[in-house]
mmCIF file with all atom_site columns, C-alpha atoms in Angstrom:
data_model
loop_
_atom_site.group_PDB
_atom_site.id
_atom_site.type_symbol
_atom_site.label_atom_id
_atom_site.label_alt_id
_atom_site.label_comp_id
_atom_site.label_asym_id
_atom_site.label_entity_id
_atom_site.label_seq_id
_atom_site.pdbx_PDB_ins_code
_atom_site.Cartn_x
_atom_site.Cartn_y
_atom_site.Cartn_z
_atom_site.occupancy
_atom_site.B_iso_or_equiv
_atom_site.pdbx_formal_charge
_atom_site.auth_seq_id
_atom_site.auth_comp_id
_atom_site.auth_asym_id
_atom_site.auth_atom_id
_atom_site.pdbx_PDB_model_num
ATOM 1   C CA . UNK A 1 1   ? 91.418  109.427 61.961  1.00 47.00 ? 252 UNK A CA 1
ATOM 2   C CA . UNK A 1 2   ? 88.579  107.521 60.279  1.00 46.00 ? 253 UNK A CA 1
ATOM 3   C CA . UNK A 1 3   ? 87.451  106.031 63.601  1.00 46.00 ? 254 UNK A CA 1
ATOM 4   C CA . UNK A 1 4   ? 87.341  109.489 65.198  1.00 46.00 ? 255 UNK A CA 1
ATOM 5   C CA . UNK A 1 5   ? 85.324  110.893 62.318  1.00 46.00 ? 256 UNK A CA 1
ATOM 6   C CA . UNK A 1 6   ? 82.966  107.906 62.436  1.00 43.00 ? 257 UNK A CA 1
ATOM 7   C CA . UNK A 1 7   ? 82.460  108.441 66.180  1.00 46.00 ? 258 UNK A CA 1
ATOM 8   C CA . UNK A 1 8   ? 81.750  112.116 65.524  1.00 45.00 ? 259 UNK A CA 1
ATOM 9   C CA . UNK A 1 9   ? 79.153  111.287 62.863  1.00 45.00 ? 260 UNK A CA 1
ATOM 10  C CA . UNK A 1 10  ? 77.419  108.696 65.076  1.00 47.00 ? 261 UNK A CA 1
ATOM 11  C CA . UNK A 1 11  ? 77.417  110.971 68.099  1.00 47.00 ? 262 UNK A CA 1
ATOM 12  C CA . UNK A 1 12  ? 76.116  113.928 66.116  1.00 48.00 ? 263 UNK A CA 1
ATOM 13  C CA . UNK A 1 13  ? 73.209  111.905 64.758  1.00 50.00 ? 264 UNK A CA 1
ATOM 14  C CA . UNK A 1 14  ? 72.089  110.774 68.253  1.00 51.00 ? 265 UNK A CA 1
ATOM 15  C CA . UNK A 1 15  ? 72.744  113.805 70.380  1.00 51.00 ? 266 UNK A CA 1
ATOM 16  C CA . UNK A 1 16  ? 72.582  117.551 70.356  1.00 54.00 ? 267 UNK A CA 1
ATOM 17  C CA . UNK A 1 17  ? 75.684  117.763 72.574  1.00 51.00 ? 268 UNK A CA 1
ATOM 18  C CA . UNK A 1 18  ? 78.961  118.983 71.098  1.00 54.00 ? 269 UNK A CA 1
ATOM 19  C CA . UNK A 1 19  ? 81.070  116.186 69.638  1.00 52.00 ? 270 UNK A CA 1
ATOM 20  C CA . UNK A 1 20  ? 84.461  115.496 71.159  1.00 53.00 ? 271 UNK A CA 1
ATOM 21  C CA . UNK A 1 21  ? 86.748  112.732 69.874  1.00 53.00 ? 272 UNK A CA 1
ATOM 22  C CA . UNK A 1 22  ? 87.251  109.911 72.371  1.00 56.00 ? 273 UNK A CA 1
ATOM 23  C CA . UNK A 1 23  ? 90.987  109.668 71.670  1.00 53.00 ? 274 UNK A CA 1
ATOM 24  C CA . UNK A 1 24  ? 93.561  111.712 69.860  1.00 53.00 ? 275 UNK A CA 1
ATOM 25  C CA . UNK A 1 25  ? 95.584  109.946 67.177  1.00 56.00 ? 276 UNK A CA 1
ATOM 26  C CA . UNK A 1 26  ? 99.083  108.863 68.192  1.00 53.00 ? 277 UNK A CA 1
ATOM 27  C CA . UNK A 1 27  ? 101.751 111.280 67.042  1.00 58.00 ? 278 UNK A CA 1
ATOM 28  C CA . UNK A 1 28  ? 104.731 109.411 68.524  1.00 56.00 ? 279 UNK A CA 1
ATOM 29  C CA . UNK A 1 29  ? 105.586 105.725 68.237  1.00 52.00 ? 280 UNK A CA 1
ATOM 30  C CA . UNK A 1 30  ? 105.168 103.630 71.360  1.00 53.00 ? 281 UNK A CA 1
ATOM 31  C CA . UNK A 1 31  ? 108.303 102.957 73.383  1.00 55.00 ? 282 UNK A CA 1
ATOM 32  C CA . UNK A 1 32  ? 109.337 99.318  73.137  1.00 55.00 ? 283 UNK A CA 1
ATOM 33  C CA . UNK A 1 33  ? 110.990 98.127  76.361  1.00 58.00 ? 284 UNK A CA 1
ATOM 34  C CA . UNK A 1 34  ? 114.217 96.202  76.497  1.00 68.00 ? 285 UNK A CA 1
ATOM 35  C CA . UNK A 1 35  ? 113.394 92.502  75.974  1.00 73.00 ? 286 UNK A CA 1
ATOM 36  C CA . UNK A 1 36  ? 115.641 91.335  78.816  1.00 75.00 ? 287 UNK A CA 1
ATOM 37  C CA . UNK A 1 37  ? 114.147 93.729  81.365  1.00 74.00 ? 288 UNK A CA 1
ATOM 38  C CA . UNK A 1 38  ? 110.648 92.737  80.240  1.00 75.00 ? 289 UNK A CA 1
ATOM 39  C CA . UNK A 1 39  ? 111.400 89.047  80.825  1.00 82.00 ? 290 UNK A CA 1
ATOM 40  C CA . UNK A 1 40  ? 112.958 89.785  84.205  1.00 81.00 ? 291 UNK A CA 1
ATOM 41  C CA . UNK A 1 41  ? 109.893 91.791  85.270  1.00 74.00 ? 292 UNK A CA 1
ATOM 42  C CA . UNK A 1 42  ? 107.547 88.985  84.174  1.00 79.00 ? 293 UNK A CA 1
ATOM 43  C CA . UNK A 1 43  ? 109.693 86.339  85.910  1.00 84.00 ? 294 UNK A CA 1
ATOM 44  C CA . UNK A 1 44  ? 109.898 88.249  89.205  1.00 77.00 ? 295 UNK A CA 1
ATOM 45  C CA . UNK A 1 45  ? 106.161 88.936  89.222  1.00 75.00 ? 296 UNK A CA 1
ATOM 46  C CA . UNK A 1 46  ? 105.378 85.310  88.383  1.00 81.00 ? 297 UNK A CA 1
ATOM 47  C CA . UNK A 1 47  ? 107.563 83.964  91.189  1.00 84.00 ? 298 UNK A CA 1
ATOM 48  C CA . UNK A 1 48  ? 105.944 86.396  93.602  1.00 77.00 ? 299 UNK A CA 1
ATOM 49  C CA . UNK A 1 49  ? 102.454 85.281  92.587  1.00 78.00 ? 300 UNK A CA 1
ATOM 50  C CA . UNK A 1 50  ? 103.399 81.592  92.897  1.00 84.00 ? 301 UNK A CA 1
ATOM 51  C CA . UNK A 1 51  ? 104.663 82.175  96.448  1.00 82.00 ? 302 UNK A CA 1
ATOM 52  C CA . UNK A 1 52  ? 101.505 84.135  97.271  1.00 81.00 ? 303 UNK A CA 1
ATOM 53  C CA . UNK A 1 53  ? 99.265  81.307  96.085  1.00 82.00 ? 304 UNK A CA 1
ATOM 54  C CA . UNK A 1 54  ? 101.270 78.847  98.182  1.00 85.00 ? 305 UNK A CA 1
ATOM 55  C CA . UNK A 1 55  ? 100.793 81.048  101.255 1.00 81.00 ? 306 UNK A CA 1
ATOM 56  C CA . UNK A 1 56  ? 97.042  81.160  100.655 1.00 81.00 ? 307 UNK A CA 1
ATOM 57  C CA . UNK A 1 57  ? 96.709  77.389  100.200 1.00 85.00 ? 308 UNK A CA 1
ATOM 58  C CA . UNK A 1 58  ? 99.116  76.037  102.834 1.00 87.00 ? 309 UNK A CA 1
ATOM 59  C CA . UNK A 1 59  ? 96.570  76.496  105.627 1.00 86.00 ? 310 UNK A CA 1
ATOM 60  C CA . UNK A 1 60  ? 94.423  73.704  104.183 1.00 86.00 ? 311 UNK A CA 1
ATOM 61  C CA . UNK A 1 61  ? 97.342  71.285  104.449 1.00 89.00 ? 312 UNK A CA 1
ATOM 62  C CA . UNK A 1 62  ? 98.252  72.411  107.974 1.00 89.00 ? 313 UNK A CA 1
ATOM 63  C CA . UNK A 1 63  ? 94.730  72.547  109.430 1.00 89.00 ? 314 UNK A CA 1
ATOM 64  C CA . UNK A 1 64  ? 94.591  68.833  110.434 1.00 90.00 ? 315 UNK A CA 1
ATOM 65  C CA . UNK A 1 65  ? 97.950  69.164  112.212 1.00 91.00 ? 316 UNK A CA 1
ATOM 66  C CA . UNK A 1 66  ? 96.715  72.230  114.080 1.00 89.00 ? 317 UNK A CA 1
ATOM 67  C CA . UNK A 1 67  ? 93.608  70.376  115.239 1.00 89.00 ? 318 UNK A CA 1
ATOM 68  C CA . UNK A 1 68  ? 95.701  67.447  116.408 1.00 91.00 ? 319 UNK A CA 1
ATOM 69  C CA . UNK A 1 69  ? 98.183  69.610  118.325 1.00 89.00 ? 320 UNK A CA 1
ATOM 70  C CA . UNK A 1 70  ? 95.879  72.325  119.730 1.00 88.00 ? 321 UNK A CA 1
ATOM 71  C CA . UNK A 1 71  ? 92.389  70.876  119.746 1.00 88.00 ? 322 UNK A CA 1
ATOM 72  C CA . UNK A 1 72  ? 89.325  71.453  117.634 1.00 89.00 ? 323 UNK A CA 1
ATOM 73  C CA . UNK A 1 73  ? 88.563  74.957  116.425 1.00 89.00 ? 324 UNK A CA 1
ATOM 74  C CA . UNK A 1 74  ? 85.224  76.586  117.019 1.00 91.00 ? 325 UNK A CA 1
ATOM 75  C CA . UNK A 1 75  ? 83.269  77.476  113.864 1.00 92.00 ? 326 UNK A CA 1
ATOM 76  C CA . UNK A 1 76  ? 84.102  81.160  114.435 1.00 92.00 ? 327 UNK A CA 1
ATOM 77  C CA . UNK A 1 77  ? 87.815  80.401  114.722 1.00 91.00 ? 328 UNK A CA 1
ATOM 78  C CA . UNK A 1 78  ? 87.759  78.209  111.638 1.00 90.00 ? 329 UNK A CA 1
ATOM 79  C CA . UNK A 1 79  ? 85.937  80.857  109.593 1.00 92.00 ? 330 UNK A CA 1
ATOM 80  C CA . UNK A 1 80  ? 88.110  83.773  110.693 1.00 94.00 ? 331 UNK A CA 1
ATOM 81  C CA . UNK A 1 81  ? 91.316  81.799  110.220 1.00 91.00 ? 332 UNK A CA 1
ATOM 82  C CA . UNK A 1 82  ? 90.232  80.822  106.714 1.00 89.00 ? 333 UNK A CA 1
ATOM 83  C CA . UNK A 1 83  ? 89.102  84.325  105.754 1.00 93.00 ? 334 UNK A CA 1
ATOM 84  C CA . UNK A 1 84  ? 91.851  86.372  107.411 1.00 94.00 ? 335 UNK A CA 1
ATOM 85  C CA . UNK A 1 85  ? 94.345  86.226  104.555 1.00 92.00 ? 336 UNK A CA 1
ATOM 86  C CA . UNK A 1 86  ? 91.675  86.969  101.940 1.00 93.00 ? 337 UNK A CA 1
ATOM 87  C CA . UNK A 1 87  ? 90.284  89.917  103.906 1.00 95.00 ? 338 UNK A CA 1
ATOM 88  C CA . UNK A 1 88  ? 93.827  91.196  104.455 1.00 95.00 ? 339 UNK A CA 1
ATOM 89  C CA . UNK A 1 89  ? 94.504  90.785  100.744 1.00 94.00 ? 340 UNK A CA 1
ATOM 90  C CA . UNK A 1 90  ? 91.536  92.917  99.711  1.00 95.00 ? 341 UNK A CA 1
ATOM 91  C CA . UNK A 1 91  ? 92.543  95.615  102.203 1.00 96.00 ? 342 UNK A CA 1
ATOM 92  C CA . UNK A 1 92  ? 96.129  95.480  100.927 1.00 95.00 ? 343 UNK A CA 1
ATOM 93  C CA . UNK A 1 93  ? 95.003  95.900  97.325  1.00 93.00 ? 344 UNK A CA 1
ATOM 94  C CA . UNK A 1 94  ? 93.044  99.017  98.148  1.00 92.00 ? 345 UNK A CA 1
ATOM 95  C CA . UNK A 1 95  ? 95.589  100.652 100.446 1.00 94.00 ? 346 UNK A CA 1
ATOM 96  C CA . UNK A 1 96  ? 98.894  99.723  98.818  1.00 92.00 ? 347 UNK A CA 1
ATOM 97  C CA . UNK A 1 97  ? 97.636  100.357 95.293  1.00 85.00 ? 348 UNK A CA 1
ATOM 98  C CA . UNK A 1 98  ? 96.917  103.975 96.211  1.00 87.00 ? 349 UNK A CA 1
ATOM 99  C CA . UNK A 1 99  ? 100.160 104.358 98.164  1.00 91.00 ? 350 UNK A CA 1
ATOM 100 C CA . UNK A 1 100 ? 102.153 102.961 95.224  1.00 87.00 ? 351 UNK A CA 1
ATOM 101 C CA . UNK A 1 101 ? 101.093 105.895 93.084  1.00 83.00 ? 352 UNK A CA 1
ATOM 102 C CA . UNK A 1 102 ? 102.097 108.311 95.804  1.00 88.00 ? 353 UNK A CA 1
ATOM 103 C CA . UNK A 1 103 ? 105.352 106.872 97.207  1.00 90.00 ? 354 UNK A CA 1
ATOM 104 C CA . UNK A 1 104 ? 106.595 104.791 94.286  1.00 86.00 ? 355 UNK A CA 1
ATOM 105 C CA . UNK A 1 105 ? 106.007 101.242 93.197  1.00 85.00 ? 356 UNK A CA 1
ATOM 106 C CA . UNK A 1 106 ? 109.459 99.964  94.093  1.00 84.00 ? 357 UNK A CA 1
ATOM 107 C CA . UNK A 1 107 ? 109.239 101.193 97.694  1.00 89.00 ? 358 UNK A CA 1
ATOM 108 C CA . UNK A 1 108 ? 105.754 99.745  98.104  1.00 91.00 ? 359 UNK A CA 1
ATOM 109 C CA . UNK A 1 109 ? 106.812 96.445  96.522  1.00 87.00 ? 360 UNK A CA 1
ATOM 110 C CA . UNK A 1 110 ? 109.652 96.108  99.056  1.00 90.00 ? 361 UNK A CA 1
ATOM 111 C CA . UNK A 1 111 ? 107.235 97.072  101.850 1.00 94.00 ? 362 UNK A CA 1
ATOM 112 C CA . UNK A 1 112 ? 104.678 94.461  100.702 1.00 92.00 ? 363 UNK A CA 1
ATOM 113 C CA . UNK A 1 113 ? 107.310 91.741  100.365 1.00 89.00 ? 364 UNK A CA 1
ATOM 114 C CA . UNK A 1 114 ? 108.506 92.562  103.886 1.00 94.00 ? 365 UNK A CA 1
ATOM 115 C CA . UNK A 1 115 ? 104.962 92.401  105.291 1.00 94.00 ? 366 UNK A CA 1
ATOM 116 C CA . UNK A 1 116 ? 104.368 89.092  103.547 1.00 91.00 ? 367 UNK A CA 1
ATOM 117 C CA . UNK A 1 117 ? 107.612 87.619  104.906 1.00 91.00 ? 368 UNK A CA 1
ATOM 118 C CA . UNK A 1 118 ? 106.996 88.890  108.449 1.00 96.00 ? 369 UNK A CA 1
ATOM 119 C CA . UNK A 1 119 ? 103.397 87.625  108.449 1.00 94.00 ? 370 UNK A CA 1
ATOM 120 C CA . UNK A 1 120 ? 104.435 84.218  107.095 1.00 91.00 ? 371 UNK A CA 1
ATOM 121 C CA . UNK A 1 121 ? 107.328 83.929  109.575 1.00 94.00 ? 372 UNK A CA 1
ATOM 122 C CA . UNK A 1 122 ? 105.097 84.859  112.500 1.00 95.00 ? 373 UNK A CA 1
ATOM 123 C CA . UNK A 1 123 ? 102.511 82.327  111.300 1.00 93.00 ? 374 UNK A CA 1
ATOM 124 C CA . UNK A 1 124 ? 105.192 79.636  111.150 1.00 91.00 ? 375 UNK A CA 1
ATOM 125 C CA . UNK A 1 125 ? 106.463 80.525  114.628 1.00 93.00 ? 376 UNK A CA 1
ATOM 126 C CA . UNK A 1 126 ? 103.072 81.113  116.252 1.00 90.00 ? 377 UNK A CA 1
ATOM 127 C CA . UNK A 1 127 ? 102.906 80.225  119.914 1.00 90.00 ? 378 UNK A CA 1
ATOM 128 C CA . UNK A 1 128 ? 100.018 79.306  122.124 1.00 88.00 ? 379 UNK A CA 1
ATOM 129 C CA . UNK A 1 129 ? 99.486  81.985  124.781 1.00 89.00 ? 380 UNK A CA 1
ATOM 130 C CA . UNK A 1 130 ? 96.974  79.712  126.461 1.00 84.00 ? 381 UNK A CA 1
ATOM 131 C CA . UNK A 1 131 ? 93.706  78.013  125.710 1.00 82.00 ? 382 UNK A CA 1
ATOM 132 C CA . UNK A 1 132 ? 92.825  78.403  122.054 1.00 81.00 ? 383 UNK A CA 1
ATOM 133 C CA . UNK A 1 133 ? 94.787  81.640  121.625 1.00 88.00 ? 384 UNK A CA 1
ATOM 134 C CA . UNK A 1 134 ? 96.996  80.188  118.901 1.00 91.00 ? 385 UNK A CA 1
ATOM 135 C CA . UNK A 1 135 ? 94.093  80.296  116.460 1.00 92.00 ? 386 UNK A CA 1
ATOM 136 C CA . UNK A 1 136 ? 93.529  84.000  117.093 1.00 92.00 ? 387 UNK A CA 1
ATOM 137 C CA . UNK A 1 137 ? 97.273  84.715  116.750 1.00 94.00 ? 388 UNK A CA 1
ATOM 138 C CA . UNK A 1 138 ? 97.342  82.789  113.481 1.00 94.00 ? 389 UNK A CA 1
ATOM 139 C CA . UNK A 1 139 ? 94.342  84.799  112.291 1.00 95.00 ? 390 UNK A CA 1
ATOM 140 C CA . UNK A 1 140 ? 96.159  88.087  112.979 1.00 96.00 ? 391 UNK A CA 1
ATOM 141 C CA . UNK A 1 141 ? 99.444  86.906  111.448 1.00 96.00 ? 392 UNK A CA 1
ATOM 142 C CA . UNK A 1 142 ? 97.749  85.538  108.336 1.00 94.00 ? 393 UNK A CA 1
ATOM 143 C CA . UNK A 1 143 ? 95.816  88.808  108.003 1.00 96.00 ? 394 UNK A CA 1
ATOM 144 C CA . UNK A 1 144 ? 99.134  90.685  108.030 1.00 96.00 ? 395 UNK A CA 1
ATOM 145 C CA . UNK A 1 145 ? 100.554 88.290  105.455 1.00 94.00 ? 396 UNK A CA 1
ATOM 146 C CA . UNK A 1 146 ? 97.415  88.706  103.323 1.00 93.00 ? 397 UNK A CA 1
ATOM 147 C CA . UNK A 1 147 ? 97.735  92.493  103.496 1.00 96.00 ? 398 UNK A CA 1
ATOM 148 C CA . UNK A 1 148 ? 101.244 92.225  102.042 1.00 93.00 ? 399 UNK A CA 1
ATOM 149 C CA . UNK A 1 149 ? 100.122 89.756  99.383  1.00 92.00 ? 400 UNK A CA 1
ATOM 150 C CA . UNK A 1 150 ? 97.201  91.950  98.392  1.00 92.00 ? 401 UNK A CA 1
ATOM 151 C CA . UNK A 1 151 ? 99.466  94.954  98.060  1.00 92.00 ? 402 UNK A CA 1
ATOM 152 C CA . UNK A 1 152 ? 101.750 93.028  95.719  1.00 87.00 ? 403 UNK A CA 1
ATOM 153 C CA . UNK A 1 153 ? 98.976  92.433  93.186  1.00 86.00 ? 404 UNK A CA 1
ATOM 154 C CA . UNK A 1 154 ? 98.457  95.994  91.911  1.00 87.00 ? 405 UNK A CA 1
ATOM 155 C CA . UNK A 1 155 ? 102.137 96.883  92.310  1.00 86.00 ? 406 UNK A CA 1
ATOM 156 C CA . UNK A 1 156 ? 103.477 93.862  90.406  1.00 80.00 ? 407 UNK A CA 1
ATOM 157 C CA . UNK A 1 157 ? 100.839 94.205  87.685  1.00 80.00 ? 408 UNK A CA 1
ATOM 158 C CA . UNK A 1 158 ? 101.666 97.852  87.003  1.00 80.00 ? 409 UNK A CA 1
ATOM 159 C CA . UNK A 1 159 ? 105.425 97.210  87.283  1.00 72.00 ? 410 UNK A CA 1
ATOM 160 C CA . UNK A 1 160 ? 105.217 94.383  84.758  1.00 73.00 ? 411 UNK A CA 1
ATOM 161 C CA . UNK A 1 161 ? 103.110 96.496  82.409  1.00 75.00 ? 412 UNK A CA 1
ATOM 162 C CA . UNK A 1 162 ? 105.601 99.364  82.601  1.00 73.00 ? 413 UNK A CA 1
ATOM 163 C CA . UNK A 1 163 ? 108.656 97.192  82.028  1.00 65.00 ? 414 UNK A CA 1
#
């Protein structure tokens, strides 16, 4: 209550606008979650993030093998292949974060995990349709994987905070 009154005094001395408290005092105690469910939520989110980081970084280890098997990449192919998962991740954050509020975090988390798995599996099983087409397929598949990974970030963060 003292902080609200202090804010009111400071605001009144600097402005002629009506004073409104920035926050109402708490009238109910905060709900403390079950310790076991909190640890499970943190563990699941942490494992998911570790797998996501692996998916982002594995391309750097595989790139020399790709060059050896399928020839040198053009600068455009190299750049788009490198950026595809990051661009997909940013798009996934924006889209899935909003959809999580609308359709539920659990449903969107399952959807994102499925997209990530499908994108990673398609990347692992990518085929060469001819010429240098494998690099463009890998770009699309890694973009799909990145979209799923990006969607997991806001969903897992809010799920962990809630549990």
